[in-house]
PDB file of C-alpha atoms in Angstrom:
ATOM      1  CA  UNK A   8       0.000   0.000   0.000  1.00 50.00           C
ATOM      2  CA  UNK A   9       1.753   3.413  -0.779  1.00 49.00           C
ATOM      3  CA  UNK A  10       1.154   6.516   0.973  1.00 48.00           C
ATOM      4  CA  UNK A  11      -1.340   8.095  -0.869  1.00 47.00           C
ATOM      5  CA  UNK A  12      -3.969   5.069  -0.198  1.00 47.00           C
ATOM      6  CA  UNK A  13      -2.775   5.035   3.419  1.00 44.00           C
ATOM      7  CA  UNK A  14      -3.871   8.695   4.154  1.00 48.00           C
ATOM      8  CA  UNK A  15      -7.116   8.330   1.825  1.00 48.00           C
ATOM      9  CA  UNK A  16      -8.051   5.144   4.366  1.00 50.00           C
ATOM     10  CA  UNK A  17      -7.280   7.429   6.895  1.00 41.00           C
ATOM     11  CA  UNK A  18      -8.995  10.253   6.201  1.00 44.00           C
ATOM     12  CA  UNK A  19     -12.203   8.336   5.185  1.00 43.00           C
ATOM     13  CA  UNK A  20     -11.727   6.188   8.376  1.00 43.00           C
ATOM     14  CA  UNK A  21     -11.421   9.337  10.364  1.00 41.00           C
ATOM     15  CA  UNK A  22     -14.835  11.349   8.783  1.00 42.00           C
ATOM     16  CA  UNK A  23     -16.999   7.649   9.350  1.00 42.00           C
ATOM     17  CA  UNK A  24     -16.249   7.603  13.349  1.00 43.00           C
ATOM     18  CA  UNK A  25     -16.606  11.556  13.420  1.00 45.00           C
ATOM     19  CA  UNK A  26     -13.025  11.814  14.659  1.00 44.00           C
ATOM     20  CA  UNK A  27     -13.259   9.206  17.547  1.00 44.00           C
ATOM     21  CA  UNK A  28     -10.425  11.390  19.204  1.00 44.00           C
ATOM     22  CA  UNK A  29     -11.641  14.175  19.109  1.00 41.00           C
ATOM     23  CA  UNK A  30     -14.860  13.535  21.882  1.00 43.00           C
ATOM     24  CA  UNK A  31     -12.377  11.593  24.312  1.00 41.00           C
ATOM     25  CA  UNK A  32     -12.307  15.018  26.634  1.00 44.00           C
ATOM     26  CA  UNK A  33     -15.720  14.645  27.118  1.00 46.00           C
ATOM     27  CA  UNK A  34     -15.546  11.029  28.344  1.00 48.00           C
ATOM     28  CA  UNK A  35     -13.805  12.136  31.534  1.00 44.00           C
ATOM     29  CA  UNK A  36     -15.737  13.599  34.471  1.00 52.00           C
ATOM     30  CA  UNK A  37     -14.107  17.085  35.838  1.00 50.00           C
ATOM     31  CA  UNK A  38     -12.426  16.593  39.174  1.00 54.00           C
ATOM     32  CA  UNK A  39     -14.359  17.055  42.258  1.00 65.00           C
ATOM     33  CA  UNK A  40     -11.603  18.411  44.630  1.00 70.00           C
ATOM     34  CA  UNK A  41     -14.151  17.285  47.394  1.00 74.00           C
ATOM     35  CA  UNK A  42     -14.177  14.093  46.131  1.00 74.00           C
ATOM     36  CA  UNK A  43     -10.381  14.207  45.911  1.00 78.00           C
ATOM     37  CA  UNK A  44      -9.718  15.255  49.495  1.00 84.00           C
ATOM     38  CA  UNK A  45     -12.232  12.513  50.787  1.00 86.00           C
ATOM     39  CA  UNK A  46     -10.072   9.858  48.757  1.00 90.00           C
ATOM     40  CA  UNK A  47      -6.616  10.800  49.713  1.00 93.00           C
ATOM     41  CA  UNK A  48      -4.563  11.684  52.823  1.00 94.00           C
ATOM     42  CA  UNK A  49      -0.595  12.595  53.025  1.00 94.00           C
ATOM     43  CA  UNK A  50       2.049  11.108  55.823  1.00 93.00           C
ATOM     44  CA  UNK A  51       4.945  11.676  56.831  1.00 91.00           C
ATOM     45  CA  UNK A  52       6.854   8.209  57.003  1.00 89.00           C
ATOM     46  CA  UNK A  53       9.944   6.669  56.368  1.00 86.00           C
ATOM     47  CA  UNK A  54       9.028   4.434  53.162  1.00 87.00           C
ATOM     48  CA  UNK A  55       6.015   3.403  51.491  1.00 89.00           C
ATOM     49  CA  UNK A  56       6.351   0.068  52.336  1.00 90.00           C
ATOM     50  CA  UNK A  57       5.083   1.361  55.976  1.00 90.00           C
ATOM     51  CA  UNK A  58       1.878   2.677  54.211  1.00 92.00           C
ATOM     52  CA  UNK A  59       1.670  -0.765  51.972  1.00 92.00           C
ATOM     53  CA  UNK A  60       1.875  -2.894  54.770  1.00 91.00           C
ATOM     54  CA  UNK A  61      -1.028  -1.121  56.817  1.00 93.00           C
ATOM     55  CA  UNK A  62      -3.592  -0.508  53.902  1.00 93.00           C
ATOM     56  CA  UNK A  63      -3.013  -4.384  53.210  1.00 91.00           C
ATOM     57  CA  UNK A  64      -3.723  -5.316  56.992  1.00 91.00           C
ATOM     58  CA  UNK A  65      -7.216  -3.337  57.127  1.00 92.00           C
ATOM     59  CA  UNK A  66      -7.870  -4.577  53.278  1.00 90.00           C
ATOM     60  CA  UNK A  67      -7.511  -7.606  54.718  1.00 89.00           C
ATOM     61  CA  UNK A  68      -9.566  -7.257  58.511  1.00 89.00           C
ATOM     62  CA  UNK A  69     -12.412  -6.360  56.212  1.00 87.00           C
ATOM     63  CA  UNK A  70     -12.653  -9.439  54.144  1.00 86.00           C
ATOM     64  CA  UNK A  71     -11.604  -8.145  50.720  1.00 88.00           C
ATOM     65  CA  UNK A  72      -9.620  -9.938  48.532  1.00 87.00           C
ATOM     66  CA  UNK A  73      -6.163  -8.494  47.086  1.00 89.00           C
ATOM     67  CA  UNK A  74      -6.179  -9.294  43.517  1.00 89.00           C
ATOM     68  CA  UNK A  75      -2.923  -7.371  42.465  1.00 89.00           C
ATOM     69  CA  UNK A  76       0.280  -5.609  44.501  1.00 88.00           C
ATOM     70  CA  UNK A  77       2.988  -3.376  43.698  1.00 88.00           C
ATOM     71  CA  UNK A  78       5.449  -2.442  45.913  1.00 84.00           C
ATOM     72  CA  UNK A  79       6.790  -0.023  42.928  1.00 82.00           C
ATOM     73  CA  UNK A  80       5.092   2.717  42.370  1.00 77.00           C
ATOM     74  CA  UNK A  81       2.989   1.087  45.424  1.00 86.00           C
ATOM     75  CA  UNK A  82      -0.552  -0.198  44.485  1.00 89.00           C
ATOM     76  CA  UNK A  83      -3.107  -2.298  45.757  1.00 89.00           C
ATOM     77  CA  UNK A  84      -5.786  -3.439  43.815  1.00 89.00           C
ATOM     78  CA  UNK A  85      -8.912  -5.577  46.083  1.00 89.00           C
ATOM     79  CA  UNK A  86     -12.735  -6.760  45.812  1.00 86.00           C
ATOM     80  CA  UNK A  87     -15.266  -8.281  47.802  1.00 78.00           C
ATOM     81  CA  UNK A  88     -18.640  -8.827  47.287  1.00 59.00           C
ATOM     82  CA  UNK A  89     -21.051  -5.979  48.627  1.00 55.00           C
ATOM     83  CA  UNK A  90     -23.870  -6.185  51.525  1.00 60.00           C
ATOM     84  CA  UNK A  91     -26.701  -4.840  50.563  1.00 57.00           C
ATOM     85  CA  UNK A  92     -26.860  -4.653  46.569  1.00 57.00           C
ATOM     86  CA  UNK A  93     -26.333  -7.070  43.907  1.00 63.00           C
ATOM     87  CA  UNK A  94     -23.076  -5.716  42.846  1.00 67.00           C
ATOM     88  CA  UNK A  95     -19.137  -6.185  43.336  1.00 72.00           C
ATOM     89  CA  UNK A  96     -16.860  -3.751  45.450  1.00 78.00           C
ATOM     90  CA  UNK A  97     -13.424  -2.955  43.518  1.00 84.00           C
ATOM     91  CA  UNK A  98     -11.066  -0.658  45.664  1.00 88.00           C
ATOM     92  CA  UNK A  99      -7.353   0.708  44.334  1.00 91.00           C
ATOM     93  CA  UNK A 100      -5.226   2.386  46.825  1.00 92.00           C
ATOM     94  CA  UNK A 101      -2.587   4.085  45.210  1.00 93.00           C
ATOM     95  CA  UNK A 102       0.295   5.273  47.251  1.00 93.00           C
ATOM     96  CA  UNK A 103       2.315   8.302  45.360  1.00 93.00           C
ATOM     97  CA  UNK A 104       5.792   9.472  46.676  1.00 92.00           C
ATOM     98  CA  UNK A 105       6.052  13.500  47.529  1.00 92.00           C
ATOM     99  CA  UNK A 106       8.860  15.845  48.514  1.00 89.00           C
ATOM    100  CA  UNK A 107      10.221  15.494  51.981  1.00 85.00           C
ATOM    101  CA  UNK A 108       9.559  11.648  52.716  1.00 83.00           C
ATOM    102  CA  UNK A 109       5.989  12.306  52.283  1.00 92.00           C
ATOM    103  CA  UNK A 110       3.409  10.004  50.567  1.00 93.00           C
ATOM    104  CA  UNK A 111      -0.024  10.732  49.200  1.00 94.00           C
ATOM    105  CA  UNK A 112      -1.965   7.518  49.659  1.00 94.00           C
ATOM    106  CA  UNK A 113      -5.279   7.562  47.433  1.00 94.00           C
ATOM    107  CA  UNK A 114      -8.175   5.204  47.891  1.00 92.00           C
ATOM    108  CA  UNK A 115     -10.297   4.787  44.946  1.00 89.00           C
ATOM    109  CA  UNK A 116     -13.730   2.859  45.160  1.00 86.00           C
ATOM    110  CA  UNK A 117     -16.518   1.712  42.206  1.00 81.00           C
ATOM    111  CA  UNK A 118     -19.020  -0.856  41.846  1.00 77.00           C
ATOM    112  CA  UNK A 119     -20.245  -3.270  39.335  1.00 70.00           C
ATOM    113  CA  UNK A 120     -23.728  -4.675  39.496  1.00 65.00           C
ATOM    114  CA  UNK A 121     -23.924  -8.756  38.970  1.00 62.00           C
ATOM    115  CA  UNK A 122     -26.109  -9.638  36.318  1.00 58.00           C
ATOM    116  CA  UNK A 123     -26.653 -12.296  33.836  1.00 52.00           C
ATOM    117  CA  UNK A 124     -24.007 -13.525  31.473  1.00 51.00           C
ATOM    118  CA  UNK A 125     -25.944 -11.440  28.350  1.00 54.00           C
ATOM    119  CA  UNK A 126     -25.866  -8.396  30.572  1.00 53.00           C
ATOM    120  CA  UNK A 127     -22.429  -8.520  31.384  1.00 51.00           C
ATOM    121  CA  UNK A 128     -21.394  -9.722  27.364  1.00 52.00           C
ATOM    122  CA  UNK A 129     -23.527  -7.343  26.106  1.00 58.00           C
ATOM    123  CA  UNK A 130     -22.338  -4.325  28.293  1.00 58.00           C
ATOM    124  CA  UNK A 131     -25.532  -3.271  29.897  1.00 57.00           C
ATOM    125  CA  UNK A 132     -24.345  -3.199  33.233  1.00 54.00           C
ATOM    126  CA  UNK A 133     -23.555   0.179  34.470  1.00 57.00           C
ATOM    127  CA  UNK A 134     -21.245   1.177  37.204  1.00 52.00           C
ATOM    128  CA  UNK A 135     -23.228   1.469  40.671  1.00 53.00           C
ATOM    129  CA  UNK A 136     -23.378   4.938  41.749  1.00 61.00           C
ATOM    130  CA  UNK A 137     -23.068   4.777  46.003  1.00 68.00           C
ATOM    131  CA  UNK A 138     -21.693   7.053  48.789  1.00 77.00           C
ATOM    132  CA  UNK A 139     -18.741   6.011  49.861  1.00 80.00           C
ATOM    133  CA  UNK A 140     -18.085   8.928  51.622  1.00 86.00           C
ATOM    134  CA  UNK A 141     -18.281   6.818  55.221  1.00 89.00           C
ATOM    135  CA  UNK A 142     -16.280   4.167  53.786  1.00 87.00           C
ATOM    136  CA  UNK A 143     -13.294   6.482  52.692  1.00 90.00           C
ATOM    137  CA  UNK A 144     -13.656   8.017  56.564  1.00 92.00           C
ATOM    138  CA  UNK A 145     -13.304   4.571  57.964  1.00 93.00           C
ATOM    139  CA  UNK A 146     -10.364   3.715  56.092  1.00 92.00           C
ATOM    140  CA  UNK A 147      -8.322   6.832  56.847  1.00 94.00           C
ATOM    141  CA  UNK A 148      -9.304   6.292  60.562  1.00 94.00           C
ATOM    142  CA  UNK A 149      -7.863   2.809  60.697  1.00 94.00           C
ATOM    143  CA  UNK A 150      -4.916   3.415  58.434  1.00 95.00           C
ATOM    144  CA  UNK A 151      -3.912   6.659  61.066  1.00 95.00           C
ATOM    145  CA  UNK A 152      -4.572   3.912  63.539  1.00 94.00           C
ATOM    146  CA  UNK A 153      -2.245   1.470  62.330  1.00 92.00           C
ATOM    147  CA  UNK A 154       0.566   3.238  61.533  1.00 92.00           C
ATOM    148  CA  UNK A 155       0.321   4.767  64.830  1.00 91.00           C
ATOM    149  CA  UNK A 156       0.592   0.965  65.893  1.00 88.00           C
ATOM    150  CA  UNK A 157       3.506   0.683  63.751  1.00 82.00           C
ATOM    151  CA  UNK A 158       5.560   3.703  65.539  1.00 79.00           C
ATOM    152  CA  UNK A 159       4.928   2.277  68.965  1.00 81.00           C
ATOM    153  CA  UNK A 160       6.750  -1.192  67.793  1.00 75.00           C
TER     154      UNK A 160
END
């Protein structure tokens, strides 16, 4: 195929999806900063590991499964099945290295509803839309709690 063709499949490809690219801004939501300050916390420690080690132990105390962890750049990925709705809890906490021996740890939270086998194939299940305001709380309570565990070791 020489050039010419290649830009003419181009261009037509590019005028039947209306420029695909070009809407991909408007996928993403604006950022709450609300939301933002609910979902993340700095601390002052020593080495992420500290803050790894701790998210992993309350992951854990509250029954939800780690299904991926990186020490480097220090992730956590977990689910567990929900109380109270027919859907699956999927939490990320993200752990991001600042000035001064600082770390921002980020919790991140979503929910898929269970449905049939079509549903899921045929992508009609949409994301479940709860508060998780009071879980975010809770976390950042026990995670202040453990590390202040940690320090008294």
């Amino acid at each position: 195929m020489n050039a010419h063709n290649f830009r003419s499949i181009l261009a037509c490809a590019l005028l039947l999806t209306g420029g695909a690219g070009s809407s991909l801004a408007a996928d993403f939501s604006p950022v709450d900063g609300a939301a933002e300050q609910l979902q993340s916390r700095r601390y002052q420690v020593e080495d992420s590991r500290v803050l790894l080690q701790a998210s992993l132990a309350i992951l854990q105390d509250i029954r939800y499964t780690v299904t991926r962890s990186e020490l480097q750049p220090g992730l956590l990925v977990a689910k567990a099945p929900s109380q109270g709705c027919r859907c699956n809890r999927h939490l990320t906490i993200s752990i991001e290295e600042l000035p001064g021996k600082s770390f921002q740890v980020r919790l991140t939270a979503a929910s898929t509803r269970i449905g049939t086998i079509r549903q899921q194939f045929n992508g009609d299940l949409e994301p479940e839309e709860l508060d998780y305001t009071d879980f975010y709380q809770d976390f950042f309570t026990h995670l202040d709690r453990e590390l202040f565990r940690e320090t008294q070791r």
